[in-house]
Amino acid sequence: MANIRVLSFLLLILLSFQSLLTAHEDPTYKEVQVGVILDMESGVGKVIYRCITTAISDFYSANPHYTTRIVFTTRDTKGEPLSALSSALDLLENTEVKAIIGPESTAESRLLKVLEDKANIPILSFSTTPFLNRNPNLLGIPQDETTQFQGIAGMVDLFKATNVIVICEDTANGREMANYMVSAFQEKHIRITYITLISTFSSNEQVKVELRKLQTMQSMVFVMHTPPSLATDVFSMAKELGMMDEGYVWIITSKTTNYLDSMDAEAIKTMQGAVGFKSYVPLSKELHNFVSKWRKEHYALNPFKEIKEVDFNGIWAYDAVYALAMAVESVQTRELASKELGTNIGTSLLLDKMLRVKFHGLGGEFKLMNGRSITKVMEVVNVIGKGDRRVGFWMMSTNGEFVKGIGIPDSISNRGLQSIIWPGGTTTFPKRRILQTNGNKKLRILFPNFGRFPNLVQVTVDPKTNLSGVSGFCGDVFNAAFNALDYGVGIEVVPFKYEVGITYNDLIQKIYRKEYDAAIGDFTITTNRSLYVDFTIPFTDLGVGIAARNTKNNMWIFLDPFSAGLWITSACFFLFLGFVIWFIEHPTNKEFQGSMIQQIGTTLWFAFSTLVYAHREKLQSNLSRFVVIVWVFAVLVLTSSYTATLSSVLTVQQIGMNEISTGFQNLSPVGGYVFNKLKPVDFNLEKLYTPEDYSKALRNGRVDAIVSEILYIKSFLAMYPATDVSLIATASTTNGFGFAFQKGSPLAREVSTEIAKMREDGTLKALEDKWLKRESAMMSKDFSSPSPKILNLYRLRGLFVISGVSMALVLFVSMIHLLHKKWHAKNITKTLRSVLRNTCTR
């Protein structure tokens, strides 16, 4: 009885198995040909092929009722782009495939663009470049690799780095990716110091030569976008050159980090401390089951071979085939009524369906937008130990912020990244690295030894070592700032003596040509110079200053409008007028008669009262009236001229300031420029070079004011404290002095930071007081602006000639009249005496 039951059970199993076989042999479903173009000899190609075949098996096992079946027709490209193109043409013409999966390389995918006009079928490419967006038939299954560039720029900005060096593969795609990187960094105002392109065929020595060049550029952040094989070579040579030590930062892209699991231990060892962006696949039960199945199948086929882990391309390929199978079935169902079955399936409709498919696959949500998989999250990993360690995520979906974990409520503690172990084992982002200065450990500093302003720039020589050093205000500022950085490198000061025809721009060019690492001294920051070097922030006052002679606070300033000769001449003419009027009026006018004292008082009063037209004595002679009329006119001219000149003297300070501020705007700040006369339109310009020139020019009156950089003026005043000169005004028309460094040098930024600290803590002010202090001469309010022209006798000689001639003429006429009168009276007297004598005689 038991045997019968066993036999019945076995028979039932056989029948079930037969039914299952019959079901699978059911010819009611239609086959859809799909071409597969892969390099079957490459590791990537093998993984992708295994994943797509597994995907087809899993999909139809889960959906046995579907009426379509995808059938793969495979072509091996053997890594040749032209072979990929010929394989695609063969599949289209001979097999009439409805879709193509592959190829996996960008170079091969680019060649398939020529199929755009030949066949309107979906091509599921594994290229990560954005050129696919320009061909509607090419569907990008992997994530767009350019998306992560924004995240890398954001991370560089997060750590306050200001410049980077970019390393890319020397191919058309590598050059295109470099351009995308430039755009991403420019959006964050991060400067790309240099872009280097390295070929995958370069020898180790060629790679090493290129890295040595990068060492001299002073940038500490390297961003590398290369395939894993080239990245391995670069890191190996970098480690030999000490570029994986403390002070360096290496950021790698998903083009390398996505394959870290397949790299050997020696390659991982050379990458210690690097940080990378990696494609993110969320953990799920489906993914866990798939990976377990993958490992079991691999072990069953190759029990003695190391397990080849599934990579991101395999996961994306699995999801892509799932999506393609879903789209094929959807099109088949839709076109069933029109009997476009099997091989007659509509290809344009299939492409449209592929763009509309949306489901949750092994890699998370699968959805194509503009023919490309959407990137929402990328993983940030730190290469440590035998592999990588997750330190956070870059969330593109939330404005590109960094978070420590996903699925955690938004909080301040979750923002940013976890602790990163940088090259050299440090856990803090390197603010600087040990300077590499053309193979030696000293910075070569160019120092202009022109000897013009020794309290600003001067060279000192150590008697023990016979080495040059820097001193003066500029030298001390640099020494204090650089020593605070504690770089651990020495300084070699190279004095540059003045030569005829040499300018400061020539010294800037030497820095630009990398003959020296930096230049310190009295270098004015200008727009043109900033094109060739990086300047620090100014360590001096901005703009130009005006130095002029001080005004003597004189109680006799009212005498300044007239020269001494004019004052004396005017006084003499007043006295002469009084004498002439007295001479004419005394004989007949009682107001000019009386005692001698009364006559003198009346005469002086009348003469000087004409100054204010207050004379009250009535004149009887027309000659007197004529003289007074002429003199009153002369007095009118004198008083008007005096008033105008005195007003000019009292207000010239403000007038001079206005003229200076408008007249000196566009003058070069290098050297001293002086104005004579200081007229708004017509002025004389003279170049001065040394403090001695300044002093002599002001002392001998050759110039009225000096216009130069404020620091030059302060230096001059400190060297000549006894000079009766002051800094009377400033104008922010120049950018002050700064230290010049090579383009991209981190020293420019870090020395600028130290200068800012020195300004805040008073060190900069203390150094300025040490070398340039002269408080009594700074911004004096009592200064001598260009003196207005005083009136002298020569300029008014015509007025006195007229008055003098009229007075002399009237005096002469009066004297003649008096003599004639006396002569006539004498004759009358003689006649009367004669008559009287004759009368008496009779």
XYZ file of N, CA and C in Angstrom, residues 742-835:
282
model
N 53.461 84.032 -7.142
C 53.105 83.371 -8.387
C 51.613 83.072 -8.421
N 51.071 83.058 -9.623
C 49.662 82.738 -9.800
C 49.359 81.363 -9.212
N 48.312 81.308 -8.385
C 47.900 80.050 -7.787
C 48.614 79.695 -6.509
N 49.582 80.505 -6.084
C 50.305 80.187 -4.857
C 49.402 80.372 -3.649
N 49.343 79.390 -2.741
C 48.517 79.549 -1.538
C 49.094 80.588 -0.591
N 50.353 80.969 -0.799
C 50.961 81.966 0.082
C 50.239 83.307 0.008
N 49.751 83.667 -1.168
C 49.060 84.946 -1.311
C 47.869 85.020 -0.366
N 47.074 83.956 -0.339
C 45.893 83.941 0.535
C 46.288 83.869 2.004
N 47.282 83.038 2.327
C 47.614 82.819 3.734
C 48.382 84.005 4.324
N 49.252 84.623 3.531
C 49.922 85.838 4.011
C 48.899 86.957 4.173
N 47.893 87.001 3.286
C 46.824 88.005 3.417
C 46.087 87.821 4.739
N 45.833 86.567 5.100
C 45.159 86.290 6.371
C 45.989 86.790 7.546
N 47.303 86.567 7.486
C 48.168 87.025 8.577
C 48.243 88.546 8.628
N 48.233 89.195 7.473
C 48.232 90.668 7.449
C 46.961 91.201 8.095
N 45.834 90.545 7.796
C 44.571 90.959 8.417
C 44.639 90.801 9.935
N 45.238 89.702 10.393
C 45.384 89.509 11.838
C 46.290 90.579 12.438
N 47.371 90.899 11.754
C 48.303 91.922 12.252
C 47.631 93.286 12.326
N 46.750 93.555 11.383
C 46.034 94.833 11.429
C 45.078 94.879 12.616
N 44.447 93.725 12.908
C 43.476 93.681 14.002
C 44.145 93.742 15.373
N 45.273 93.046 15.524
C 45.896 93.016 16.852
C 46.885 94.148 17.100
N 47.032 95.049 16.151
C 47.874 96.223 16.364
C 49.322 96.056 15.956
N 49.714 94.880 15.479
C 51.106 94.668 15.081
C 51.474 95.557 13.899
N 50.577 95.677 12.948
C 50.852 96.500 11.771
C 51.031 97.964 12.157
N 50.214 98.437 13.092
C 50.335 99.825 13.547
C 51.656 100.036 14.287
N 52.046 99.032 15.064
C 53.309 99.141 15.796
C 54.496 99.218 14.838
N 54.475 98.422 13.775
C 55.564 98.465 12.798
C 55.568 99.794 12.053
N 54.391 100.324 11.778
C 54.327 101.621 11.110
C 54.880 102.723 12.011
N 54.542 102.664 13.299
C 55.090 103.654 14.234
C 56.606 103.534 14.352
N 57.089 102.300 14.290
C 58.530 102.070 14.417
C 59.302 102.734 13.286
N 58.783 102.642 12.076
C 59.527 103.123 10.913
C 59.041 104.460 10.371
N 57.789 104.808 10.601
C 57.212 105.960 9.894
C 56.563 106.992 10.795
N 56.715 106.878 12.118
C 55.955 107.746 13.012
C 56.453 109.181 12.949
N 55.525 110.090 12.773
C 55.767 111.527 12.894
C 54.410 112.169 13.054
N 53.852 112.042 14.255
C 52.453 112.408 14.489
C 52.187 113.876 14.194
N 53.175 114.727 14.494
C 52.939 116.159 14.334
C 52.746 116.559 12.884
N 53.181 115.672 11.980
C 53.096 116.027 10.572
C 51.960 115.339 9.846
N 51.196 114.517 10.545
C 50.146 113.762 9.890
C 48.842 114.550 9.840
N 48.345 114.727 8.671
C 47.037 115.342 8.437
C 46.886 116.654 9.189
N 47.874 117.536 9.045
C 47.811 118.847 9.686
C 46.707 119.674 9.052
N 46.050 120.440 9.881
C 45.017 121.332 9.366
C 45.613 122.678 8.957
N 46.831 122.934 9.435
C 47.494 124.189 9.124
C 48.566 123.902 8.072
N 48.214 124.106 6.870
C 49.148 123.784 5.808
C 49.164 124.917 4.815
N 50.185 124.923 4.044
C 50.332 125.949 3.032
C 49.912 125.415 1.685
N 48.743 125.771 1.289
C 48.340 125.447 -0.059
C 49.055 126.414 -0.990
N 48.994 126.262 -2.247
C 49.659 127.167 -3.170
C 49.261 128.604 -2.902
N 50.258 129.416 -2.614
C 49.991 130.802 -2.221
C 49.475 131.600 -3.401
N 48.437 132.406 -3.169
C 47.943 133.254 -4.248
C 48.958 134.355 -4.530
N 48.944 134.920 -5.709
C 49.879 135.980 -6.079
C 49.531 137.256 -5.323
N 50.507 137.764 -4.531
C 50.268 139.008 -3.787
C 50.467 140.184 -4.725
N 49.848 141.296 -4.343
C 49.944 142.507 -5.160
C 51.219 143.257 -4.809
N 51.963 143.654 -5.828
C 53.185 144.424 -5.605
C 53.122 145.731 -6.382
N 54.118 146.546 -6.154
C 54.147 147.874 -6.773
C 54.236 147.781 -8.288
N 54.935 146.786 -8.755
C 55.116 146.684 -10.192
C 53.791 146.445 -10.897
N 52.940 145.631 -10.296
C 51.675 145.295 -10.943
C 50.692 146.471 -10.908
N 50.847 147.379 -9.914
C 49.937 148.540 -9.802
C 50.666 149.857 -10.099
N 51.785 149.765 -10.776
C 52.567 150.983 -11.022
C 51.810 151.998 -11.863
N 50.959 151.512 -12.744
C 50.202 152.449 -13.576
C 49.282 153.329 -12.746
N 48.687 152.726 -11.725
C 47.777 153.479 -10.867
C 48.511 154.602 -10.141
N 49.700 154.280 -9.636
C 50.460 155.295 -8.906
C 51.075 156.334 -9.853
N 51.351 155.913 -11.055
C 51.853 156.893 -12.035
C 50.791 157.946 -12.306
N 49.562 157.476 -12.516
C 48.475 158.429 -12.778
C 48.272 159.356 -11.584
N 48.192 158.751 -10.400
C 47.979 159.585 -9.211
C 49.161 160.518 -8.976
N 50.361 159.982 -9.125
C 51.554 160.803 -8.884
C 51.662 161.952 -9.857
N 51.399 161.659 -11.129
C 51.486 162.720 -12.138
C 50.435 163.789 -11.870
N 49.224 163.370 -11.516
C 48.168 164.365 -11.252
C 48.514 165.226 -10.043
N 49.048 164.598 -8.975
C 49.420 165.372 -7.791
C 50.574 166.334 -8.096
N 51.558 165.809 -8.817
C 52.720 166.658 -9.140
C 52.299 167.815 -10.030
N 51.418 167.514 -11.008
C 50.965 168.565 -11.911
C 50.194 169.640 -11.166
N 49.303 169.193 -10.297
C 48.511 170.164 -9.529
C 49.409 170.971 -8.606
N 50.379 170.291 -7.991
C 51.296 171.004 -7.108
C 52.109 172.037 -7.874
N 52.520 171.622 -9.084
C 53.292 172.550 -9.912
C 52.444 173.759 -10.293
N 51.214 173.500 -10.713
C 50.321 174.609 -11.093
C 50.073 175.538 -9.891
N 49.890 174.932 -8.749
C 49.638 175.728 -7.543
C 50.836 176.592 -7.207
N 52.020 176.001 -7.347
C 53.228 176.762 -7.046
C 53.394 177.918 -8.031
N 53.123 177.636 -9.313
C 53.217 178.708 -10.317
C 52.222 179.807 -9.996
N 51.016 179.324 -9.648
C 49.990 180.318 -9.313
C 50.392 181.134 -8.095
N 50.994 180.482 -7.119
C 51.412 181.191 -5.918
C 52.546 182.176 -6.220
N 53.498 181.702 -7.046
C 54.613 182.588 -7.399
C 54.123 183.778 -8.216
N 53.194 183.472 -9.114
C 52.657 184.567 -9.921
C 51.912 185.559 -9.056
N 51.240 185.000 -8.111
C 50.473 185.884 -7.224
C 51.410 186.740 -6.380
N 52.473 186.091 -5.897
C 53.440 186.849 -5.092
C 54.171 187.877 -5.943
N 54.523 187.514 -7.152
C 55.222 188.448 -8.043
C 54.339 189.636 -8.379
N 53.057 189.304 -8.626
C 52.122 190.386 -8.927
C 51.923 191.291 -7.723
N 51.860 190.732 -6.555
C 51.695 191.526 -5.327
C 52.933 192.378 -5.078
N 54.091 191.796 -5.401
C 55.347 192.540 -5.189
C 55.389 193.763 -6.097
N 54.953 193.603 -7.344
C 54.939 194.710 -8.283
C 53.968 195.799 -7.825
N 52.829 195.352 -7.339
C 51.853 196.343 -6.851
C 52.437 197.118 -5.676
N 53.138 196.402 -4.817
C 53.734 197.047 -3.631
C 54.769 198.051 -4.051
N 55.608 197.654 -5.027
C 56.618 198.599 -5.510
C 55.970 199.832 -6.097
N 54.874 199.587 -6.833
C 54.192 200.723 -7.464
C 53.610 201.666 -6.404
N 53.002 201.054 -5.398
C 52.421 201.879 -4.334
C 53.504 202.628 -3.595
N 54.614 201.969 -3.320
C 55.714 202.656 -2.635
C 56.258 203.828 -3.479
N 56.295 203.549 -4.779
C 56.800 204.603 -5.657
C 55.848 205.798 -5.676
N 54.574 205.529 -5.712
C 53.561 206.588 -5.733
C 53.601 207.372 -4.441
